[in-house]
PDB file of C-alpha atoms in Angstrom:
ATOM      1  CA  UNK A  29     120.876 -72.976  -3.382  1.00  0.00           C
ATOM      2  CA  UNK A  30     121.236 -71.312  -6.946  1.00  0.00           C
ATOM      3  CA  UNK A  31     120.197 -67.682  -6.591  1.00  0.00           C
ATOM      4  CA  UNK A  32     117.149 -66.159  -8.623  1.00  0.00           C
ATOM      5  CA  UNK A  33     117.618 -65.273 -12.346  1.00  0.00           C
ATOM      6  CA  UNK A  34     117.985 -61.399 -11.686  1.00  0.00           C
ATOM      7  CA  UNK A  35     116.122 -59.649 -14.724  1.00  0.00           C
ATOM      8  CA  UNK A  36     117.286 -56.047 -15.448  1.00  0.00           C
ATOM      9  CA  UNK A  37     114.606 -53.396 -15.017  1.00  0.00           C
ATOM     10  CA  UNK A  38     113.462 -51.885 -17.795  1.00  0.00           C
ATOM     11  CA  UNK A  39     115.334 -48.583 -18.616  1.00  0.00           C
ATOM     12  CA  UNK A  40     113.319 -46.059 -20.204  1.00  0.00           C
ATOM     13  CA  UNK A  41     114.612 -43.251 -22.206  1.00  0.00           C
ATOM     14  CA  UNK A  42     113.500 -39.920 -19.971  1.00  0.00           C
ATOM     15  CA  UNK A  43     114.898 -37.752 -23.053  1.00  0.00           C
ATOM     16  CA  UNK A  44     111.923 -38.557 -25.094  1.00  0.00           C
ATOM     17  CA  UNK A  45     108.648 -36.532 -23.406  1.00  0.00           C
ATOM     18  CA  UNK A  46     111.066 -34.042 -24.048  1.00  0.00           C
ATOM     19  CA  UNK A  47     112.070 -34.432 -27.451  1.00  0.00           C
ATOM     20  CA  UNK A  48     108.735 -34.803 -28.683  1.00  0.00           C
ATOM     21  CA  UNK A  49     107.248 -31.632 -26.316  1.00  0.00           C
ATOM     22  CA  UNK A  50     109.944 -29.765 -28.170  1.00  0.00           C
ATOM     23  CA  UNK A  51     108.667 -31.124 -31.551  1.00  0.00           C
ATOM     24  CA  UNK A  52     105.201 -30.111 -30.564  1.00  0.00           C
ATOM     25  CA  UNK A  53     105.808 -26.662 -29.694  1.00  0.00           C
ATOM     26  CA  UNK A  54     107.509 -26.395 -32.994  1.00  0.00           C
ATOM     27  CA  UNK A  55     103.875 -26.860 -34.931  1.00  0.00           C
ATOM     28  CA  UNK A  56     101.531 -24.884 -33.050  1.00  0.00           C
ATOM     29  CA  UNK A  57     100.278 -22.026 -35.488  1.00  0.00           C
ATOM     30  CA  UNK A  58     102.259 -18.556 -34.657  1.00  0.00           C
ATOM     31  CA  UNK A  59      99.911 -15.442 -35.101  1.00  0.00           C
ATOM     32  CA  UNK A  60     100.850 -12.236 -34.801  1.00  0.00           C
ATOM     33  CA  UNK A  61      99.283  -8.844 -34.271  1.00  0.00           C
ATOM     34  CA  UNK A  62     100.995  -6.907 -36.377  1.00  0.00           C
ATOM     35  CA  UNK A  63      99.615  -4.915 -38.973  1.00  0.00           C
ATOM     36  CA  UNK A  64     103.140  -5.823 -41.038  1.00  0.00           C
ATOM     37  CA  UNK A  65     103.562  -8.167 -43.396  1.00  0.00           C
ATOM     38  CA  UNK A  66     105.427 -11.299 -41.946  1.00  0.00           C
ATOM     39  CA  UNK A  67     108.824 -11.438 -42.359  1.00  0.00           C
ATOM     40  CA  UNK A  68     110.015 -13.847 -45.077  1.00  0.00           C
ATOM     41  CA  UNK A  69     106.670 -14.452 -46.138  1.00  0.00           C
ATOM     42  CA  UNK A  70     105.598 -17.093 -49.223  1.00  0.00           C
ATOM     43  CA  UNK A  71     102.790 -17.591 -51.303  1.00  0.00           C
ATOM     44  CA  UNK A  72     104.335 -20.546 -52.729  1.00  0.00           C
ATOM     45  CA  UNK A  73     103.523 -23.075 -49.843  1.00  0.00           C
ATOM     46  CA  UNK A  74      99.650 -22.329 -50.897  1.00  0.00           C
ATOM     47  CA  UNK A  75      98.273 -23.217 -54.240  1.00  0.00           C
ATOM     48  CA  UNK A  76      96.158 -21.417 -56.275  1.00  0.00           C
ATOM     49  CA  UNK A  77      96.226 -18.249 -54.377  1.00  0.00           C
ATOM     50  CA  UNK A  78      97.334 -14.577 -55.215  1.00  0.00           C
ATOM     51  CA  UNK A  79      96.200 -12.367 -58.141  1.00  0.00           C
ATOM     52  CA  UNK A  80      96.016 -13.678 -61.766  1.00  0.00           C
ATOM     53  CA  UNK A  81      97.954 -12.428 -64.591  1.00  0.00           C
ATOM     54  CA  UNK A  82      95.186  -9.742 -64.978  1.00  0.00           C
ATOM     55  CA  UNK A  83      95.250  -8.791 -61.607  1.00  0.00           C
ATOM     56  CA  UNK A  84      92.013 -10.240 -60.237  1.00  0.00           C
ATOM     57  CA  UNK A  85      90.863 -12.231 -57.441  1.00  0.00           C
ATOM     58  CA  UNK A  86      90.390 -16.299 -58.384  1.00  0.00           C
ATOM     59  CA  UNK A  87      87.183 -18.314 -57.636  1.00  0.00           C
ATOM     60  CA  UNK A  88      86.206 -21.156 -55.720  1.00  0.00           C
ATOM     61  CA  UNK A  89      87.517 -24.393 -56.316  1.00  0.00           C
ATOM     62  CA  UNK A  90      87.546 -25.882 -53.336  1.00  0.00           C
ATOM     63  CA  UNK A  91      85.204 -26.403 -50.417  1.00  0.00           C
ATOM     64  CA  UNK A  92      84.512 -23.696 -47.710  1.00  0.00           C
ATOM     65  CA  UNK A  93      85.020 -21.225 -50.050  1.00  0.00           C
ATOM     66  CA  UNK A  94      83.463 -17.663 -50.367  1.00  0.00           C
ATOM     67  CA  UNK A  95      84.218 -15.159 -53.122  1.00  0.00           C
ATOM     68  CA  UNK A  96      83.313 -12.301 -55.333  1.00  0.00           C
ATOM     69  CA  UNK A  97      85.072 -13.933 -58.526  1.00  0.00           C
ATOM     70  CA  UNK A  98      82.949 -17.186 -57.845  1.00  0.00           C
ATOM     71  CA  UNK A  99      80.444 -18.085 -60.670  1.00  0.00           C
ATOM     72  CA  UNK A 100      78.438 -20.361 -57.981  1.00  0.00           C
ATOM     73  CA  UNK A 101      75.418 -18.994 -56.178  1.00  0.00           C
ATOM     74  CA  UNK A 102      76.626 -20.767 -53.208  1.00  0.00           C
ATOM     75  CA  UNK A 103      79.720 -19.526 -52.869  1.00  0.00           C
ATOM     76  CA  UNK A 104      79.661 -15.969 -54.082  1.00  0.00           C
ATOM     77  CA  UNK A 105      79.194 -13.215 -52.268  1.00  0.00           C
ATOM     78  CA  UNK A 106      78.763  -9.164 -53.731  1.00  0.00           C
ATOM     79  CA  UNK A 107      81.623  -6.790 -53.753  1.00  0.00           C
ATOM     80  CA  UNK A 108      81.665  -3.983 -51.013  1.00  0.00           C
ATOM     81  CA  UNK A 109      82.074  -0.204 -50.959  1.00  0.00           C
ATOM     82  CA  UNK A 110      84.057   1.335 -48.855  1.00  0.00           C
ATOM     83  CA  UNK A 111      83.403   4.494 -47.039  1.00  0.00           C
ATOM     84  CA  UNK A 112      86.893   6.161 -47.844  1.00  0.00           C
ATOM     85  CA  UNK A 113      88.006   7.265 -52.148  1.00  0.00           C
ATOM     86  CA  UNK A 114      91.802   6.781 -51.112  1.00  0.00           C
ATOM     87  CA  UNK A 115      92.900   2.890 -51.530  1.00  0.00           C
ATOM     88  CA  UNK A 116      95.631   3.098 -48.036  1.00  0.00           C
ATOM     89  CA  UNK A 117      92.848   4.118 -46.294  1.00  0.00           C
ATOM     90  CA  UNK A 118      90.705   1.594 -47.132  1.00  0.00           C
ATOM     91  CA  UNK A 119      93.353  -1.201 -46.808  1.00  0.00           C
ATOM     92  CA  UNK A 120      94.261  -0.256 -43.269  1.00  0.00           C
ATOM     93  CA  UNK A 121      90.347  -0.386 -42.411  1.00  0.00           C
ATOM     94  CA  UNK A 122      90.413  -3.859 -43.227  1.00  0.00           C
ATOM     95  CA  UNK A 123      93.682  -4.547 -41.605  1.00  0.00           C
ATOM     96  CA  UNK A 124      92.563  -2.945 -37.907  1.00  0.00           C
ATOM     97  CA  UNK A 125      89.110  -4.264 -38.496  1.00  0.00           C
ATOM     98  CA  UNK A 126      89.911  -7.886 -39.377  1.00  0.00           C
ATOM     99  CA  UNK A 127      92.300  -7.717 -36.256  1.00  0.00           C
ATOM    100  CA  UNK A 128      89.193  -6.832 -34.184  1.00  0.00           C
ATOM    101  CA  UNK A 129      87.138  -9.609 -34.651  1.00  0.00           C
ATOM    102  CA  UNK A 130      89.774 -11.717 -35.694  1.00  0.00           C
ATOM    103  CA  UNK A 131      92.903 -11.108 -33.121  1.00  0.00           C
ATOM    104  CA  UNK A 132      95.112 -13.735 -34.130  1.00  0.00           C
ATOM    105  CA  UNK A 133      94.876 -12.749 -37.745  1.00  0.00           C
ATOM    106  CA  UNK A 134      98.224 -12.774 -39.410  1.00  0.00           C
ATOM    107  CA  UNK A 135      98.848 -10.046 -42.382  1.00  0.00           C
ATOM    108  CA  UNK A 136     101.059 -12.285 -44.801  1.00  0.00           C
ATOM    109  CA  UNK A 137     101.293 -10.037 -47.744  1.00  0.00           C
ATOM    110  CA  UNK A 138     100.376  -6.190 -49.086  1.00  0.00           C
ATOM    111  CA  UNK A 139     101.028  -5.361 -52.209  1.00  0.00           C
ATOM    112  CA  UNK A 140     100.606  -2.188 -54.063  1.00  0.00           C
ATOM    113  CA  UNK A 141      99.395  -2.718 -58.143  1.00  0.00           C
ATOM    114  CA  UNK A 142      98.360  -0.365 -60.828  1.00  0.00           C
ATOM    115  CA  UNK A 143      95.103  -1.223 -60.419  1.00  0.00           C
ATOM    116  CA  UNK A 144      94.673  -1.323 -56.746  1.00  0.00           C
ATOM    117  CA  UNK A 145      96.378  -2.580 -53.041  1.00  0.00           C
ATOM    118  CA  UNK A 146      96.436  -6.435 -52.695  1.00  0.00           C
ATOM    119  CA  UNK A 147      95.863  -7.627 -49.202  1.00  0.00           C
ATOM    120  CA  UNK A 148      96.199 -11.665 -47.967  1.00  0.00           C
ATOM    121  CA  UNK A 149      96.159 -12.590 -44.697  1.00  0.00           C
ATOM    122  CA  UNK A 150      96.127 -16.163 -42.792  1.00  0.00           C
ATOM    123  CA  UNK A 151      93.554 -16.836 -39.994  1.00  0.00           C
ATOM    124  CA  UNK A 152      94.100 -20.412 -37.545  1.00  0.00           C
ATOM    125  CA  UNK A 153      90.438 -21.973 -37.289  1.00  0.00           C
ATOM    126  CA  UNK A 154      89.504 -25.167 -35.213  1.00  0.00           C
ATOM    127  CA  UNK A 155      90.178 -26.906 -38.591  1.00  0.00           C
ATOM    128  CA  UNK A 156      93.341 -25.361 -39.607  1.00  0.00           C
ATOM    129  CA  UNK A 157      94.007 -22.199 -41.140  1.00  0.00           C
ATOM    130  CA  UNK A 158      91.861 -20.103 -43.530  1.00  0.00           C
ATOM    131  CA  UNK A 159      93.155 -17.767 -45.923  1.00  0.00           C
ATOM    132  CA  UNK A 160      91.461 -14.385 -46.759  1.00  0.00           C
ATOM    133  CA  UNK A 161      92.634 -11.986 -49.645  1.00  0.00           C
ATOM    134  CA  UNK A 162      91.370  -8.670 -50.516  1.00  0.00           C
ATOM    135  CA  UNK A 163      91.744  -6.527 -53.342  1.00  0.00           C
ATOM    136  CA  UNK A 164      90.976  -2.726 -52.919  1.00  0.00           C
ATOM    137  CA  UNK A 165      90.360  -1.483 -56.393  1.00  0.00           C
ATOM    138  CA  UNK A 166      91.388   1.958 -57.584  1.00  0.00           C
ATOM    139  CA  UNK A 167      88.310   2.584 -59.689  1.00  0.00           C
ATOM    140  CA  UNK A 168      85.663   2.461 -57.157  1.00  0.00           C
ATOM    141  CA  UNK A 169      82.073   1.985 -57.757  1.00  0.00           C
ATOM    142  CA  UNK A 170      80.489   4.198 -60.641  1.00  0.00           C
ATOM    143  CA  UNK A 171      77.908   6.345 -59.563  1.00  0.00           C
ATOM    144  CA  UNK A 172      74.435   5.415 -60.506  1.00  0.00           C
ATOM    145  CA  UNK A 173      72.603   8.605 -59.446  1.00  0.00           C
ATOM    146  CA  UNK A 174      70.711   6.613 -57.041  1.00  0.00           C
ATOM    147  CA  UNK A 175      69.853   8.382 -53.403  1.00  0.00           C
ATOM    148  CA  UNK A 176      71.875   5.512 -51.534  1.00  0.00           C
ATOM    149  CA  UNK A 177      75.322   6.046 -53.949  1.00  0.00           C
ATOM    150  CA  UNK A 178      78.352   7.752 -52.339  1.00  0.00           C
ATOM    151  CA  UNK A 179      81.948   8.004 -53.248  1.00  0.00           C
ATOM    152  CA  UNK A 180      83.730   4.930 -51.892  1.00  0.00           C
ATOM    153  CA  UNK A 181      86.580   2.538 -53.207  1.00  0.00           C
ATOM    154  CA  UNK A 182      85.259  -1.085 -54.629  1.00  0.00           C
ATOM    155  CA  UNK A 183      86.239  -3.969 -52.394  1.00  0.00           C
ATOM    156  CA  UNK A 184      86.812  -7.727 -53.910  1.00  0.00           C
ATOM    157  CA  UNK A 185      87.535 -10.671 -51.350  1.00  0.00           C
ATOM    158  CA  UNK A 186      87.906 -14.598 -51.274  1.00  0.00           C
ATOM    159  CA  UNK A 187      88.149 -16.225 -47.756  1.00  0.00           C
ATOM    160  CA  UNK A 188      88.410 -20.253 -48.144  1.00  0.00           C
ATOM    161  CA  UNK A 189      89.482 -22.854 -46.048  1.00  0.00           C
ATOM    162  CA  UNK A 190      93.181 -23.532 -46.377  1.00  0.00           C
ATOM    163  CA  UNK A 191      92.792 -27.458 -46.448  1.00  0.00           C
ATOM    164  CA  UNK A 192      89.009 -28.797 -46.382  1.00  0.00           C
ATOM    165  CA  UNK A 193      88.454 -32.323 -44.565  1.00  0.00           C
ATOM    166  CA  UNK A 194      86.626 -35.315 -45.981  1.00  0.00           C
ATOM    167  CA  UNK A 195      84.312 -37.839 -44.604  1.00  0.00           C
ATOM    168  CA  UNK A 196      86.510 -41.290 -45.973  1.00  0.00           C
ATOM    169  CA  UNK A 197      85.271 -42.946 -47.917  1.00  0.00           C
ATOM    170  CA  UNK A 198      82.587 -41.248 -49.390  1.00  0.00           C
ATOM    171  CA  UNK A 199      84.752 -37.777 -50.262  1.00  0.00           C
ATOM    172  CA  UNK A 200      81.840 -35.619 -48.712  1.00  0.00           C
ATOM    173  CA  UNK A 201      83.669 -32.322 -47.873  1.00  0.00           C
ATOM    174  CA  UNK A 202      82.902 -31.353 -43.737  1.00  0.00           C
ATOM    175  CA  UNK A 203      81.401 -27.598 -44.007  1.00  0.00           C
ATOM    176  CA  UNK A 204      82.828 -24.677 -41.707  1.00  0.00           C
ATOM    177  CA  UNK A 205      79.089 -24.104 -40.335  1.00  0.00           C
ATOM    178  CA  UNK A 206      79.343 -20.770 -42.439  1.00  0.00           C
ATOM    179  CA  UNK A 207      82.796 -19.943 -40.876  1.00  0.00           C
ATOM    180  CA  UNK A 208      84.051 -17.673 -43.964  1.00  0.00           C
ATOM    181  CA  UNK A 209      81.039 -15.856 -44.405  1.00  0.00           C
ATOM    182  CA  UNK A 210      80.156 -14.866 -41.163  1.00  0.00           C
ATOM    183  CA  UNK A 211      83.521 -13.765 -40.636  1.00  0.00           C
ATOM    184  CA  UNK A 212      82.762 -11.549 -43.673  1.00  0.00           C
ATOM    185  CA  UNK A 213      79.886  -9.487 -42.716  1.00  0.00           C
ATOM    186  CA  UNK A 214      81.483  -9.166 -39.123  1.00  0.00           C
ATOM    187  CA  UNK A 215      84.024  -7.473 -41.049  1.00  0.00           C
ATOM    188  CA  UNK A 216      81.888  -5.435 -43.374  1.00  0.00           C
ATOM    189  CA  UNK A 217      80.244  -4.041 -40.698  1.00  0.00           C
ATOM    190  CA  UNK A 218      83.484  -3.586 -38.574  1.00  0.00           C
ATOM    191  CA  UNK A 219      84.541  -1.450 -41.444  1.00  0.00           C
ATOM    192  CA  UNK A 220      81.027   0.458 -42.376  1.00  0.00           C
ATOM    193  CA  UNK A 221      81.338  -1.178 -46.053  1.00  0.00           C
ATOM    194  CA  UNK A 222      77.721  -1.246 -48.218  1.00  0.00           C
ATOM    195  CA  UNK A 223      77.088  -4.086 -50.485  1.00  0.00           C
ATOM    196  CA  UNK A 224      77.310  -3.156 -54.211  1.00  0.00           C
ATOM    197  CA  UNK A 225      74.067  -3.559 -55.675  1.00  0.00           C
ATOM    198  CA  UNK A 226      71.801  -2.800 -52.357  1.00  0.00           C
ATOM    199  CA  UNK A 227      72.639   0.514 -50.778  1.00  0.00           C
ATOM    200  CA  UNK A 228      69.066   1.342 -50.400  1.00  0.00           C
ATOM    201  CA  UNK A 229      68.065   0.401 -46.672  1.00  0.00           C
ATOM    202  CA  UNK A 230      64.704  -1.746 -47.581  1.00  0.00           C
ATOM    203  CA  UNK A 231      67.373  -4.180 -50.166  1.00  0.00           C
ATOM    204  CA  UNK A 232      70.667  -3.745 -47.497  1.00  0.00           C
ATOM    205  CA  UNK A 233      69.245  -5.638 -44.533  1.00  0.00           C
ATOM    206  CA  UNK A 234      67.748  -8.474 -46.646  1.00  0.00           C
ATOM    207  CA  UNK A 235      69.442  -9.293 -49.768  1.00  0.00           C
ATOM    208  CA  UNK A 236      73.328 -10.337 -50.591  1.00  0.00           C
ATOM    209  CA  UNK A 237      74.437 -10.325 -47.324  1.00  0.00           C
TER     210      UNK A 237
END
């Protein structure tokens, strides 16, 4: 009596859960705590970010986008004052203060201008990674002569989502649910910052924040 046709059992390769855990680990967003600059850090992976040729902060062009260059209502927000006259100072509020509310904050780049201290960092989200920059202006605010005015450097920002997501096919950009500018007054208030335009109390807990 012929014997059964054997059939080989099926061999599978065990080295591949393994490969591909490896690969995995490999993606996950790194954050650091640090209030130094990452190491070998580049602006050039991210378009349309840093200061312009005249040193200011860009707008919004994109979705999920908050800042004090933007010319649209609905993304703009008013400049700050800070509570200290030197620029370090000021800069290193931001730092430990975006760190407090925002631990996994990552400090990509600080840079010192004529006209003030440039400050970017990178933020992972449930959608990614935001980007936040900062400019701490030299100049300050002038002085008005108004009872709510103190001394205090001038504080410009842009936080925007780093890559917004679409509903296909339509091209309807998915909002953050206000992520960038809730993040924003958590942090002006982390660092005791005053809204240019509405330091009197009756305007500063109802208007342009």
């Amino acid at each position: 009596r012929p014997s059964p046709t054997h059939r080989p059992r099926r061999k599978f390769f065990v080295g591949l859960p393994m490969a591909a855990a490896a690969y995995l680990s490999t993606i996950r967003p790194r954050v650091a705590s640090s209030i130094e600059p990452a190491a070998g850090a580049s602006k050039a992976a991210v378009p349309n970010i840093g200061l312009t040729k005249g040193l200011k902060l860009r707008g919004c062009t994109t979705p999920n986008c908050i800042s004090t260059s933007s010319r649209n209502p609905g993304s703009s927000m008013s400049a700050w004052r800070g509570r200290e006259t030197q620029t370090e100072l000021t800069s290193t509020q931001i730092v430990t203060g975006l760190l407090r509310i925002e631990p996994s904050s990552k400090l990509i780049e600080q840079t010192q201008t004529p006209k003030g201290e440039y400050l970017r960092f990178e933020v992972p989200s449930s959608t990614g990674v935001d980007d936040l920059e900062f400019f701490v202006s030299n100049e300050g605010v002038p002085e008005r002569g108004f009872d709510g005015d103190f001394p205090g450097n001038l504080i410009l920002f842009r936080s925007f989502e780093r890559e917004p997501k679409f509903i296909y096919p339509f091209q309807t950009p998915i909002g953050d649910l206000g992520r960038q500018k809730n993040r924003l007054k958590a942090l002006r208030e982390a660092i005791g910052a005053r809204v240019v335009g509405c330091e009197l109390i009756e305007c500063y807990d109802t208007r342009l924040t």
